[in-house]
Amino acid sequence: MEYSRLDSPVQFLKGVGPRRADHLKKLNIGTARDLLYHVPRRYDDASTITRIADLKVGMDANVIGTVRSKGVLPTRKGLRIFQAVLQDESGMITASWPGQPWLDRKLREGDEVLASGPVKFFHGRQLHPREFTVVERAPRGEGAEAGGDPEAPTERRPTPRAAGTVFVSYPSTDAIPQWVLRAMFEKNLEALLAEIDGDEYLPDAVRRELSLPTLSEAFRKLHLPATPAEAEEGRRRLAFDELFFLQLVQALARHREQEEEPGIRFERTNELIRPLHESLPFTLTGAQARVLREILGDMVSDRRMNRFLQGDVGAGKTLVALFAILLAVESGWQAALMAPTEILAEQHALKLRDLLEPLELPVALLTGSVPGKAREEILESLRENRLPIVVGTHALIQDDVRFAQLGLVVVDEQHRFGVRQRMALGEHGGRRPDVLVMSATPIPRSLALTLYGELDLSILDELPPGRTPVRTLLRRPSARDEVYGGVERALAEGGQAYVVYPLVEESEDLELKAATQEYERLRTEVFPERRVGLLHGKMAADEKDRVMRDFREGELDLLVATTVIEVGIDVPNASVMVIEHAERFGLSQLHQLRGRVGRGDRESFCVLLSSAGEGSWERLKIFASTDDGFAIARADLQIRGQGDLFGAQQHGRDPLLSFADLTRDEELLLDARRLARGIVEADPELSTPAHARVSEILEARHAERLKLWKVG
Ligand code: ADP
Ligand code: MG
C-alpha cells in the first residue's frame, strides 16, 4: 500500500513515546492505524447518569463520581467490605462492595468512576454497584502512588458533562489505563482522521446506497460519539469492511472453483429420478422441493456446483442428496458420497441401497476395511465405469482410486473435512466434479455464510410431518436413581439407551477414568442384568466400530459413551439418552446428541443431568424447551459468542471479526456478500484501477487466507 502516516509506529504520536509504545503492543497496537482500529469495549450514555443528590432508595442507577475517601470495613461475620465515598457536583454517597476488599488496591482517591447498581437503605442511602469502570484516573500526586509516569499529562482532562455525551471505554491494561487511551485519542484523533480516508475503497454511490459513513466519519463516531446510536453507525461501517473483505476472499475462491472452468451440464432425463419419486411412500416437504430445485438447477447449468446443504437431523438431507446422485447417474456420470467415519459410510450405503431397491441400482461401499480383493474389484469397476454410485470414507480420495467419469461428489459432515480435502476431490475423467457438502449441525445463516462463504447455501428448514418429538427432561443429579428406573423400563420394553459423558480435552485422562468407572458401576451395580458397552474416543477405530455395530444390531442394551456418538449414528431402536454433566456441552452439541434418539417408533426421552448454577441451568432450559436446531444454534451463538465458534479459522492473535456481530449483522453481511460477488464477477483479477485499493487492502488483511485458497 502507498505509504501513509497511518503505517508509522504508534510511538511517534503525541503523548505516546517509546515506553508506552511498548506497553501498547500488549493491546495489539503497533501502528497509528492500529490505534484507530482499537475497538471500544463499551459506551455509556451520560444522559442516563443520575445526579448523586437525586438518588433514591430502590432506584437502579448509573452514577459518576470522584472517589473522596475509601477503605475496607471488616464485619463481625468475617466478611470484608470495600467502601468508597463518591462525590459529584450535587452531593455524596457511599458505595459498598461486600466481599471485594482487593478493590482497595485498584481504586485511588481522586479516581472518577462510573458505577451502576441498586441504591439500598443501609445506614442511609448506599449504592451497591453491580459493575463499575474507572472513567478517569486520578492525576499524579493526588492519589499518591509510588513511581511516576513521565508521559502522563500534567493537567487533568475535564470530564465531559454535557447532556448526550458518551463515555467510551476501551480494552486497557494496567500500564495503559483508560484515561491514557482517551488522552491519546483526544490528542491524535483529528490528525489520524485526516489520513484515514486514504484507505477508502467504497465509491461514494455504493457507500450511500448502503447508508454507510465514510471512514473518517466512522472513526469519529466510533471514538467520539455524540450518542450511543452514533457509535453504532461507526461500528456498522467497520463491521461492513470486515465482512466485505472476508466475503471477497471467498468470492475469489468460489470464482476459481466454479467459473474458471465450465462445470458439467447434467441432463435430466428423469429415467431414474421419476421412478425414485414414484416409489416414495411420502411426498417431499416444501423445503426439500425448494432445495432440490436449487441443487438440480446448479447441476444442469454449465457452472460447477459448490453448494452447502444444511438441515437439522432428520430433515431429509440424504434423500435430497440421492436425487442429485440420480441426476448425475442418469446423465451418464458417476457419483460418490463421502462420510467421515466407516460406520457412517456404512449407514449411508444401507440407506441408499434401501431407497434404490425398486430401481435395482447397485451401491458400492469403499472404506479402509474393505479387504484387498474386494477393493481391487471396486477400483476396477470404478475405472471402467461399471459402477455408478460409491459410498465411502477417506478411502475414496486415495491416490489409486480412479473414476472413469466422476460427476458429483457429496461430502457429509463438512466440519470433519477441511478446505484442502474438498479441493483434493480433483478431476477424474476430464472434468472436475460438482460438489454438494451436507452438514447435520445447524448453524445460523450468518455464521454459515462467514465460515463457508465460498459455497452457495441451501437450507432445509422444515422437518417431515408426523415425527414424535423427543421429550427432554432436566434433572438434578439427586434424581439419578429415578432416571435409571426410567432407563430400566425402556430396556424392559425392548428398547436401547445411551448414557453420555462429556470428555473435556484438557483433562482427558481424568474424564476418561470417570467415564470408565461409571461404565463399571452401571454394568455391575445398576444394570447387572443388561448388556452394557463402552465407547470412547481413545479406543482404536476398529474397536469402536465393533462396539457401535454390536449396539446397532441389538447385541448391547446400553451404551456408555463419550461424545464420539455425536454425529450421524442411526439406531432407531434406541429411545432413551441420559446426558451426564449436561452443562459442559454446548447447546448445538446437545442437540446433536439428542438427535440420536427419537429415530424410530418408540416414545423417546432425553434426560439432562446437571448440577449447573443459575446461568447454565437457564441455558439448559432453553434447550429443553425447543427441538428446532436452528433456534438452538442461534441461542448458542448468542451465549458462546462468535469467537468461540471460529476455532481454527483464526489466524494468529487476530480475531476473525472484531466489529461485526453475527447475531445481528446478517443484513450487513448479505450486502457485503453481494458487493464482493459483484466485484469478482466484473473483475475477477481485481486488476482494474477502480479496484486497486480493494486489492491492496485485501492483500494486507488476508494474505494468509488468499494463500490457503490459492487465489490472488
Ligand atoms: P437427514 O439425513 O437429514 O438426517 P434423512 O434423509 O436420513 O435425514 O431422513 C430421515 C428419515 O425421514 C428417513 O427415514 C427418510 O426416509 C424420512 N424422510 C425423508 N424425507 C421425508 C418426507 N418428505 N416425508 C416423510 N419422511 C421423510
Ligand atoms: Mg453444473
Tab-separated table of C-alpha atoms in Angstrom, residues 558-711:
chain	number	residue	atom	x	y	z
A	558	LEU	CA	-26.997	-49.846	26.972
A	559	LEU	CA	-24.123	-47.869	25.527
A	560	VAL	CA	-21.975	-45.761	27.830
A	561	ALA	CA	-20.253	-43.266	25.607
A	562	THR	CA	-18.267	-40.084	25.375
A	563	THR	CA	-19.236	-37.718	22.595
A	564	VAL	CA	-17.960	-39.949	19.796
A	565	ILE	CA	-21.562	-40.924	19.165
A	566	GLU	CA	-22.367	-37.341	18.360
A	567	VAL	CA	-22.541	-37.446	14.629
A	568	GLY	CA	-24.933	-39.354	12.495
A	569	ILE	CA	-25.309	-42.644	14.326
A	570	ASP	CA	-28.677	-44.116	13.500
A	571	VAL	CA	-30.109	-46.774	15.793
A	572	PRO	CA	-33.895	-46.459	15.574
A	573	ASN	CA	-34.423	-48.832	18.488
A	574	ALA	CA	-32.598	-46.539	20.918
A	575	SER	CA	-35.189	-44.434	22.702
A	576	VAL	CA	-33.538	-43.029	25.814
A	577	MET	CA	-30.477	-40.880	26.262
A	578	VAL	CA	-29.097	-39.763	29.602
A	579	ILE	CA	-26.534	-36.970	29.397
A	580	GLU	CA	-24.320	-36.516	32.446
A	581	HIS	CA	-22.847	-33.089	33.313
A	582	ALA	CA	-25.039	-31.650	30.596
A	583	GLU	CA	-23.842	-28.121	31.386
A	584	ARG	CA	-20.432	-28.950	29.983
A	585	PHE	CA	-21.765	-29.343	26.472
A	586	GLY	CA	-22.525	-26.578	24.019
A	587	LEU	CA	-26.179	-26.344	23.038
A	588	SER	CA	-25.536	-27.391	19.466
A	589	GLN	CA	-23.628	-30.393	20.692
A	590	LEU	CA	-26.501	-31.351	22.969
A	591	HIS	CA	-28.814	-31.050	20.019
A	592	GLN	CA	-26.656	-33.421	18.004
A	593	LEU	CA	-26.647	-35.881	20.867
A	594	ARG	CA	-30.385	-35.702	21.350
A	595	GLY	CA	-30.839	-36.371	17.646
A	596	ARG	CA	-29.612	-39.926	18.272
A	597	VAL	CA	-32.914	-40.849	19.888
A	598	GLY	CA	-36.437	-40.492	18.574
A	599	ARG	CA	-35.481	-42.108	15.286
A	600	GLY	CA	-37.907	-44.998	15.481
A	601	ASP	CA	-41.451	-45.633	16.670
A	602	ARG	CA	-40.682	-45.731	20.373
A	603	GLU	CA	-41.612	-42.830	22.598
A	604	SER	CA	-38.268	-41.213	23.291
A	605	PHE	CA	-36.640	-39.304	26.119
A	606	CYS	CA	-33.533	-37.262	26.600
A	607	VAL	CA	-32.612	-36.644	30.226
A	608	LEU	CA	-30.092	-33.969	31.101
A	609	LEU	CA	-28.434	-34.421	34.472
A	610	SER	CA	-26.802	-31.300	35.739
A	611	SER	CA	-25.698	-29.583	38.899
A	612	ALA	CA	-25.332	-26.327	36.993
A	613	GLY	CA	-25.697	-22.950	38.640
A	614	GLU	CA	-28.366	-20.482	37.681
A	615	GLY	CA	-26.916	-19.225	34.398
A	616	SER	CA	-26.142	-22.611	32.890
A	617	TRP	CA	-29.410	-24.018	34.155
A	618	GLU	CA	-31.272	-21.321	32.196
A	619	ARG	CA	-29.279	-22.248	29.118
A	620	LEU	CA	-30.248	-25.900	29.524
A	621	LYS	CA	-33.859	-24.867	29.987
A	622	ILE	CA	-33.785	-23.098	26.623
A	623	PHE	CA	-32.501	-26.316	25.126
A	624	ALA	CA	-35.132	-28.481	26.789
A	625	SER	CA	-37.891	-26.207	25.553
A	626	THR	CA	-37.261	-26.494	21.809
A	627	ASP	CA	-36.199	-29.049	19.255
A	628	ASP	CA	-35.582	-26.533	16.488
A	629	GLY	CA	-31.888	-26.964	15.694
A	630	PHE	CA	-31.582	-23.538	14.084
A	631	ALA	CA	-33.145	-21.790	17.085
A	632	ILE	CA	-30.734	-23.664	19.332
A	633	ALA	CA	-27.798	-22.739	17.131
A	634	ARG	CA	-28.773	-19.070	17.305
A	635	ALA	CA	-29.010	-19.237	21.085
A	636	ASP	CA	-25.649	-20.965	21.180
A	637	LEU	CA	-24.087	-18.237	19.066
A	638	GLN	CA	-25.545	-15.598	21.332
A	639	ILE	CA	-24.382	-17.281	24.516
A	640	ARG	CA	-20.966	-18.518	23.492
A	641	GLY	CA	-20.086	-15.665	21.189
A	642	GLN	CA	-18.763	-15.997	17.697
A	643	GLY	CA	-15.073	-16.106	18.619
A	644	ASP	CA	-15.525	-19.469	20.220
A	645	LEU	CA	-17.103	-20.904	17.116
A	646	PHE	CA	-14.419	-19.870	14.688
A	647	GLY	CA	-11.772	-22.099	16.222
A	648	ALA	CA	-9.202	-22.982	13.619
A	649	GLN	CA	-10.359	-20.225	11.325
A	650	GLN	CA	-8.498	-17.694	13.423
A	651	HIS	CA	-5.073	-16.705	12.277
A	652	GLY	CA	-2.606	-15.700	14.952
A	653	ARG	CA	-3.927	-13.325	17.543
A	654	ASP	CA	-6.160	-11.641	15.045
A	655	PRO	CA	-9.791	-12.182	15.778
A	656	LEU	CA	-11.614	-13.006	12.569
A	657	LEU	CA	-14.198	-10.334	13.292
A	658	SER	CA	-13.736	-7.550	15.843
A	659	PHE	CA	-16.508	-5.179	14.798
A	660	ALA	CA	-19.043	-7.437	13.169
A	661	ASP	CA	-21.506	-9.324	15.311
A	662	LEU	CA	-23.046	-12.298	13.564
A	663	THR	CA	-26.027	-12.341	15.873
A	664	ARG	CA	-27.218	-9.031	14.474
A	665	ASP	CA	-25.312	-8.164	11.311
A	666	GLU	CA	-26.886	-10.632	8.918
A	667	GLU	CA	-28.312	-7.930	6.639
A	668	LEU	CA	-24.984	-6.193	6.512
A	669	LEU	CA	-23.321	-9.497	5.716
A	670	LEU	CA	-25.693	-10.105	2.818
A	671	ASP	CA	-24.895	-6.627	1.458
A	672	ALA	CA	-21.176	-7.292	1.806
A	673	ARG	CA	-21.560	-10.631	0.076
A	674	ARG	CA	-23.497	-9.169	-2.834
A	675	LEU	CA	-20.945	-6.433	-3.330
A	676	ALA	CA	-17.994	-8.849	-3.115
A	677	ARG	CA	-19.512	-11.291	-5.571
A	678	GLY	CA	-20.439	-8.478	-7.940
A	679	ILE	CA	-16.894	-7.157	-7.954
A	680	VAL	CA	-15.383	-10.579	-8.589
A	681	GLU	CA	-17.818	-11.253	-11.405
A	682	ALA	CA	-16.938	-7.982	-13.106
A	683	ASP	CA	-13.217	-8.056	-12.402
A	684	PRO	CA	-12.036	-11.477	-11.234
A	685	GLU	CA	-8.389	-10.421	-11.055
A	686	LEU	CA	-9.196	-7.165	-9.249
A	687	SER	CA	-6.927	-5.616	-11.836
A	688	THR	CA	-8.861	-2.549	-12.928
A	689	PRO	CA	-7.859	0.815	-11.433
A	690	ALA	CA	-11.258	1.031	-9.761
A	691	HIS	CA	-10.343	-1.982	-7.627
A	692	ALA	CA	-6.705	-1.146	-6.935
A	693	ARG	CA	-7.392	-0.062	-3.377
A	694	VAL	CA	-9.650	-3.018	-2.671
A	695	SER	CA	-6.925	-5.313	-3.889
A	696	GLU	CA	-4.264	-3.667	-1.699
A	697	ILE	CA	-6.348	-3.815	1.439
A	698	LEU	CA	-7.312	-7.408	0.721
A	699	GLU	CA	-3.660	-8.388	0.413
A	700	ALA	CA	-2.782	-6.525	3.625
A	701	ARG	CA	-5.589	-8.082	5.632
A	702	HIS	CA	-5.917	-11.570	4.289
A	703	ALA	CA	-2.592	-12.662	2.827
A	704	GLU	CA	-2.797	-15.973	4.688
A	705	ARG	CA	-6.257	-16.836	3.576
A	706	LEU	CA	-5.517	-15.926	-0.009
A	707	LYS	CA	-2.652	-18.378	0.124
A	708	LEU	CA	-4.798	-21.103	1.648
A	709	TRP	CA	-7.275	-20.740	-1.155
A	710	LYS	CA	-4.577	-20.278	-3.758
A	711	VAL	CA	-6.247	-17.145	-5.015
